[in-house]
XYZ file of C-alpha atoms in Angstrom:
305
model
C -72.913 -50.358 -22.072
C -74.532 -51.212 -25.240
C -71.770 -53.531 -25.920
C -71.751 -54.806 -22.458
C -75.541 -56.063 -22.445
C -74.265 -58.711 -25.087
C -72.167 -60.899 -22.578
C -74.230 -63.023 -20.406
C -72.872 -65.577 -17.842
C -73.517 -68.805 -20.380
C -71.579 -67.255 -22.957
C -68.753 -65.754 -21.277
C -68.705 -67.843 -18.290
C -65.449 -68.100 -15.627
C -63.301 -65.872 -17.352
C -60.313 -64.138 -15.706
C -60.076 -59.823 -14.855
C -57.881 -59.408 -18.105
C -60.861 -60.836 -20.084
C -63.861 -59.699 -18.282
C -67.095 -58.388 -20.301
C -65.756 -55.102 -18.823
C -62.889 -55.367 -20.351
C -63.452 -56.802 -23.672
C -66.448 -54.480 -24.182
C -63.666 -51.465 -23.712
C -61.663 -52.874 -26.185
C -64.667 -52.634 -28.882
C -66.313 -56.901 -28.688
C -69.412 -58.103 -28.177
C -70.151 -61.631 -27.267
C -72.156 -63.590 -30.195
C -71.984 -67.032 -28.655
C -70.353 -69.252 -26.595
C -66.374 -67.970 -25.779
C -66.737 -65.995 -29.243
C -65.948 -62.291 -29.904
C -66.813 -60.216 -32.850
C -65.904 -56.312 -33.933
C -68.966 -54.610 -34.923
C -66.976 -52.336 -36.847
C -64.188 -54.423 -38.357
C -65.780 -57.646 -38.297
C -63.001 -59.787 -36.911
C -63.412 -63.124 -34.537
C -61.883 -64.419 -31.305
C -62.605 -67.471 -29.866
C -61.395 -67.548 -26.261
C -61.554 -70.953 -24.700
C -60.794 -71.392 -21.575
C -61.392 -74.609 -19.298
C -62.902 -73.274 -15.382
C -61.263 -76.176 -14.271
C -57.718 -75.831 -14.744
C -55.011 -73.406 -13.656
C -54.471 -70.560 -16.633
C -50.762 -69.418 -16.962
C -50.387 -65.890 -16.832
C -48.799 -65.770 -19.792
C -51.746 -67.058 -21.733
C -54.136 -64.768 -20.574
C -51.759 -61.918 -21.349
C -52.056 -63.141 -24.811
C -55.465 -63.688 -24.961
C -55.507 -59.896 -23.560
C -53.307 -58.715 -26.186
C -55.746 -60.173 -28.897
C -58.320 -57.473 -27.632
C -56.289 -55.321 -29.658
C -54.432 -56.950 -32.027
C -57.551 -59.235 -33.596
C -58.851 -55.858 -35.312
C -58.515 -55.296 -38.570
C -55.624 -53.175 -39.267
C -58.283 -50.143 -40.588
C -60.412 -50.836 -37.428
C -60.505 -47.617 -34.977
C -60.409 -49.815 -31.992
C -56.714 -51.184 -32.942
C -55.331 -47.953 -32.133
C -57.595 -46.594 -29.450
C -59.509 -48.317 -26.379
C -62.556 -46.877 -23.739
C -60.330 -45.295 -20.448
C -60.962 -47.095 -17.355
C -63.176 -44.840 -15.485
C -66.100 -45.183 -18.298
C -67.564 -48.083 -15.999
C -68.081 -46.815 -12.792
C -70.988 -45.602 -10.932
C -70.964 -41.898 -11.073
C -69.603 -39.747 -8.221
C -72.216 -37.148 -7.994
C -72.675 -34.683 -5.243
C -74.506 -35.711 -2.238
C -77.767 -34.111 -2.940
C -78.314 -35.701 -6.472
C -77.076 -39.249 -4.874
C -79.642 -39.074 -2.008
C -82.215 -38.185 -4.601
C -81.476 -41.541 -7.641
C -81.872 -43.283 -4.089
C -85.240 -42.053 -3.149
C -86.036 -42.339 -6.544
C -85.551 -46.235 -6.469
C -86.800 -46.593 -3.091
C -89.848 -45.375 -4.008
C -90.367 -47.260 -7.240
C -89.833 -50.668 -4.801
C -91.941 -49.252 -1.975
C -94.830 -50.094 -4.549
C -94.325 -53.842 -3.955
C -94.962 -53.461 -0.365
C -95.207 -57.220 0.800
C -93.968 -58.599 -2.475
C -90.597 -57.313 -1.453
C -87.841 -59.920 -0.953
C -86.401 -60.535 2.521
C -83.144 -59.285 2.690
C -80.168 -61.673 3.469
C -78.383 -59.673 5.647
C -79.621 -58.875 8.964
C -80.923 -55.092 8.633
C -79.804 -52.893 11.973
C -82.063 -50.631 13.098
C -79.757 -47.727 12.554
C -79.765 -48.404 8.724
C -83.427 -48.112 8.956
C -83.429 -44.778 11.134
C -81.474 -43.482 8.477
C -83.662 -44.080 5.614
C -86.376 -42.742 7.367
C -84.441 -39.658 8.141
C -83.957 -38.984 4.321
C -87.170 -40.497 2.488
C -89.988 -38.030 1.294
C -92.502 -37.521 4.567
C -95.602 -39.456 2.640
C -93.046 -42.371 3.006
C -92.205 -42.787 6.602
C -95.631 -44.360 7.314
C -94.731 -47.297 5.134
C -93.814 -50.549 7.574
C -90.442 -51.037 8.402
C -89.698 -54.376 7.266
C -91.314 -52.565 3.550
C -88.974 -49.573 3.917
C -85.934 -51.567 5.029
C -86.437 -53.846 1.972
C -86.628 -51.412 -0.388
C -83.860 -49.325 1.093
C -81.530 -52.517 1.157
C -82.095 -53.323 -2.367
C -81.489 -49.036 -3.500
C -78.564 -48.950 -1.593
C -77.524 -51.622 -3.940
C -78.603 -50.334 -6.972
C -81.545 -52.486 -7.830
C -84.341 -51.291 -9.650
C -87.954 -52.350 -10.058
C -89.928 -53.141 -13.603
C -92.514 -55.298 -14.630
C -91.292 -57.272 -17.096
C -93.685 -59.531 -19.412
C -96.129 -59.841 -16.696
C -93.450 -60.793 -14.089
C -92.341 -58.410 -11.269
C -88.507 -57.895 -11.721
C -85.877 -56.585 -9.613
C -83.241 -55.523 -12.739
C -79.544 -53.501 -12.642
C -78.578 -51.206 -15.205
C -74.802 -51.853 -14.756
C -74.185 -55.329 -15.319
C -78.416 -56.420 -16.775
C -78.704 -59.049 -14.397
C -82.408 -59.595 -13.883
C -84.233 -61.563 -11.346
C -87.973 -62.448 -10.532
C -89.265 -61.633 -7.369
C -91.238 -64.804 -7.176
C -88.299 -66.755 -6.840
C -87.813 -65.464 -3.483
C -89.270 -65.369 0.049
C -91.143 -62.442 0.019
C -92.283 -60.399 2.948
C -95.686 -61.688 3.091
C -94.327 -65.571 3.439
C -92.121 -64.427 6.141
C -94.917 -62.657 8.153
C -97.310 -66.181 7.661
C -94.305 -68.052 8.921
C -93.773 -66.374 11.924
C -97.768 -65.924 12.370
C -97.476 -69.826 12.069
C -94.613 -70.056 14.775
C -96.591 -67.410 17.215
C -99.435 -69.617 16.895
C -97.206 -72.541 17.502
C -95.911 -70.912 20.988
C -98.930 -70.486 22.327
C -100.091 -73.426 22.008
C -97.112 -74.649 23.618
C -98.149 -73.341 26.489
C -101.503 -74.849 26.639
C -100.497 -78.448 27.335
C -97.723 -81.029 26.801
C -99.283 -83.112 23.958
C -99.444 -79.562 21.527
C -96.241 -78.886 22.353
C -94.928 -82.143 21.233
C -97.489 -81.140 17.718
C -96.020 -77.443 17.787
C -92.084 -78.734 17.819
C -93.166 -80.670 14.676
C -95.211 -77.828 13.112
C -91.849 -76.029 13.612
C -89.412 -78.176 11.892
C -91.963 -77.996 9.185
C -91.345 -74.349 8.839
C -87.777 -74.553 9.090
C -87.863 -76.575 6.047
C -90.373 -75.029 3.767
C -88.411 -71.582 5.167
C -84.787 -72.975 4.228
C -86.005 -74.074 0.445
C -86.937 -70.144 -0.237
C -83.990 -68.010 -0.951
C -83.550 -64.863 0.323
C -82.424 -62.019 -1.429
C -78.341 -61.427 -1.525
C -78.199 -57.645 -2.657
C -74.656 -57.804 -3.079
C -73.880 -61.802 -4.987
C -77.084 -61.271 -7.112
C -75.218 -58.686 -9.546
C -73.134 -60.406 -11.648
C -69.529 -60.400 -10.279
C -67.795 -57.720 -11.988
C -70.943 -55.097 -11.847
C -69.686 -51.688 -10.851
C -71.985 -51.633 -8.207
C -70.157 -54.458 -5.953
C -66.479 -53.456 -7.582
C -66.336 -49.851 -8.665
C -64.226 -50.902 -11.730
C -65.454 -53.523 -13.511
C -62.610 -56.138 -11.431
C -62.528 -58.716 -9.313
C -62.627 -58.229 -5.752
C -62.288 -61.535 -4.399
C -59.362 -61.607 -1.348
C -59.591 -57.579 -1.369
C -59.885 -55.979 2.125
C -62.285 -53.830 3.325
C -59.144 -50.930 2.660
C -58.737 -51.926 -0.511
C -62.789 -52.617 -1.738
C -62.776 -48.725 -0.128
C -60.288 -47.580 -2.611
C -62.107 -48.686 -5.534
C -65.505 -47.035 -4.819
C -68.180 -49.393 -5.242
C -71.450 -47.771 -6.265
C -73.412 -49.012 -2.741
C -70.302 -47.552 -1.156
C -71.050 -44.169 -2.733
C -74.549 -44.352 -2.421
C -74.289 -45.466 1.494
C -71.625 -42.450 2.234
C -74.392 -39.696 0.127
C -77.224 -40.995 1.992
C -75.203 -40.736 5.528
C -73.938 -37.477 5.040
C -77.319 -36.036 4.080
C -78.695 -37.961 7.350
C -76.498 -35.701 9.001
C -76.398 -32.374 7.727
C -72.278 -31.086 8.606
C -71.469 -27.830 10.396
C -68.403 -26.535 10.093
C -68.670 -25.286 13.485
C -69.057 -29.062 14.762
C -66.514 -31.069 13.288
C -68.018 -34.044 15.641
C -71.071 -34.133 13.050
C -68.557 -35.352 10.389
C -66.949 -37.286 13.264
C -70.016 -39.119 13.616
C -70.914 -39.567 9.643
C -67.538 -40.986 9.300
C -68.360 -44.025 12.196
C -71.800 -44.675 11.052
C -70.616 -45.459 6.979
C -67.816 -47.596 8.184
C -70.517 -49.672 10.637
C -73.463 -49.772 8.099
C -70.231 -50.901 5.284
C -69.433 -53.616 8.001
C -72.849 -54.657 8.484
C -73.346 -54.744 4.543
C -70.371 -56.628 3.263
C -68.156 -57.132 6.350
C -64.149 -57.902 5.262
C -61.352 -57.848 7.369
């Protein structure tokens, strides 16, 4: 990971699966400036220049690949022996010890209350029952639009931490950090729609406000549309564990396939579920129902066909 924290997007930027900072960190590199590796043990250089804008034969990235290895020094350790796969992935813990690094996080972002980002994708109702259902008690009197925040943003891996002076959502996987003032925050959102409310009502009063109102409205649309909203799953960087389970692409991957390689939200969403519904043996329909209600809250996450 150490190794990892040394790549940054404009440094290594547009660079295929065989050469991702995953990858090249497993082979023993760290990124020292633009498109340039270098062994901390050995010593050795590769530059690795690549143009975005043109279509890389395979064969040339398979060489590139190959460097990883063969660009040691013939003494260095890493020539003869790489990091396994499974090193970057979010750990598969039991359910209990999932449920609890989520509460954990959710309750570090709770904190914020209406400094919280608004979510980009639409939060259902059941996703918030079931955060309620496993959160501490002193919790569940937090507001919902608070606790769905927060729990969005857990599911998802993101952590809180005040970072010189600035309030920062950060992820231990792939160290992509982002200010929280750079988004719409829950307390804009509830002035807007206080604004709009007001707007309504007046509406209703007599023709000449509402012709005022429909402007005070397109007003809000447009001060609304130049906030962003929070994307838990695009604001990791691309090949964070947490979105891909490996480390790899998973651009044109089905929801089947994204399944098969165990994204960390996936893990977290399934521990969370199942401990939202304790399972009886006796009742095989209480797994039933677990199984339906991760596949609908995966949907409503990251839907794929």
């Amino acid at each position: 990971m150490r190794r990892l924290a040394t790549f940054s997007d404009s440094t290594w930027f547009a660079k295929p699966d065989l050469l991702s900072p995953v990858e090249c960190s497993r082979y023993g590199w760290v990124n020292i400036d633009e498109d340039w590796l270098k062994c901390e043990y050995c010593g050795e250089r590769i530059l690795v220049k690549i143009s975005p804008n043109i279509e890389i034969e395979k064969s040339l990235i398979e060489q590139y690949h190959e460097g990883l290895t063969s660009s040691h020094s013939a003494t260095c350790p890493w020539r003869e022996r790489h990091c396994d796969d499974y090193i970057y992935k979010v750990s598969l813990s039991p359910n209990p010890v999932i449920l609890k690094e989520f509460q954990i996080r959710s309750l570090s972002l709770i904190q914020l209350g209406n400094k919280l980002p608004v979510i980009k994708t639409e939060i259902t109702e059941e996703f918030i029952e079931t955060i309620i259902s496993v959160m501490p008690q002193e919790s569940k009197t937090v507001e919902r639009d608070i606790l769905a925040s927060a729990g969005c943003l857990s599911l998802f891996g993101w952590e809180y931490e005040l970072i010189d002076g600035l309030d920062m959502l950060k992820c231990p996987f792939c160290f992509r950090q982002c200010a929280l003032l750079t988004y719409r925050n829950i307390a804009k959102q509830k002035e807007i729609q206080q604004q709009q409310d007001k707007g309504d009502k007046e509406n209703n009063n007599n023709e000449q406000n509402a012709e005022d109102t429909s402007n005070n409205h397109i007003d809000d649309d447009i001060l609304a549309s130049l906030d962003l909203t929070f994307d838990t799953e695009l604001e990791h960087r691309w090949y964070c564990a947490w979105i891909t389970g490996d480390g790899k692409s998973t651009i044109n991957k089905t929801a089947e396939e994204l399944t098969k390689k165990r994204p960390g939200w996936h893990i977290t969403l399934e521990g969370i579920v199942r401990c939202s519904i304790p399972f009886d043996p006796k009742k095989k329909s209480d797994e039933q129902l677990a199984d339906v209600r991760i596949k609908e809250l995966r949907n409503t996450f990251s839907p794929r066909k």
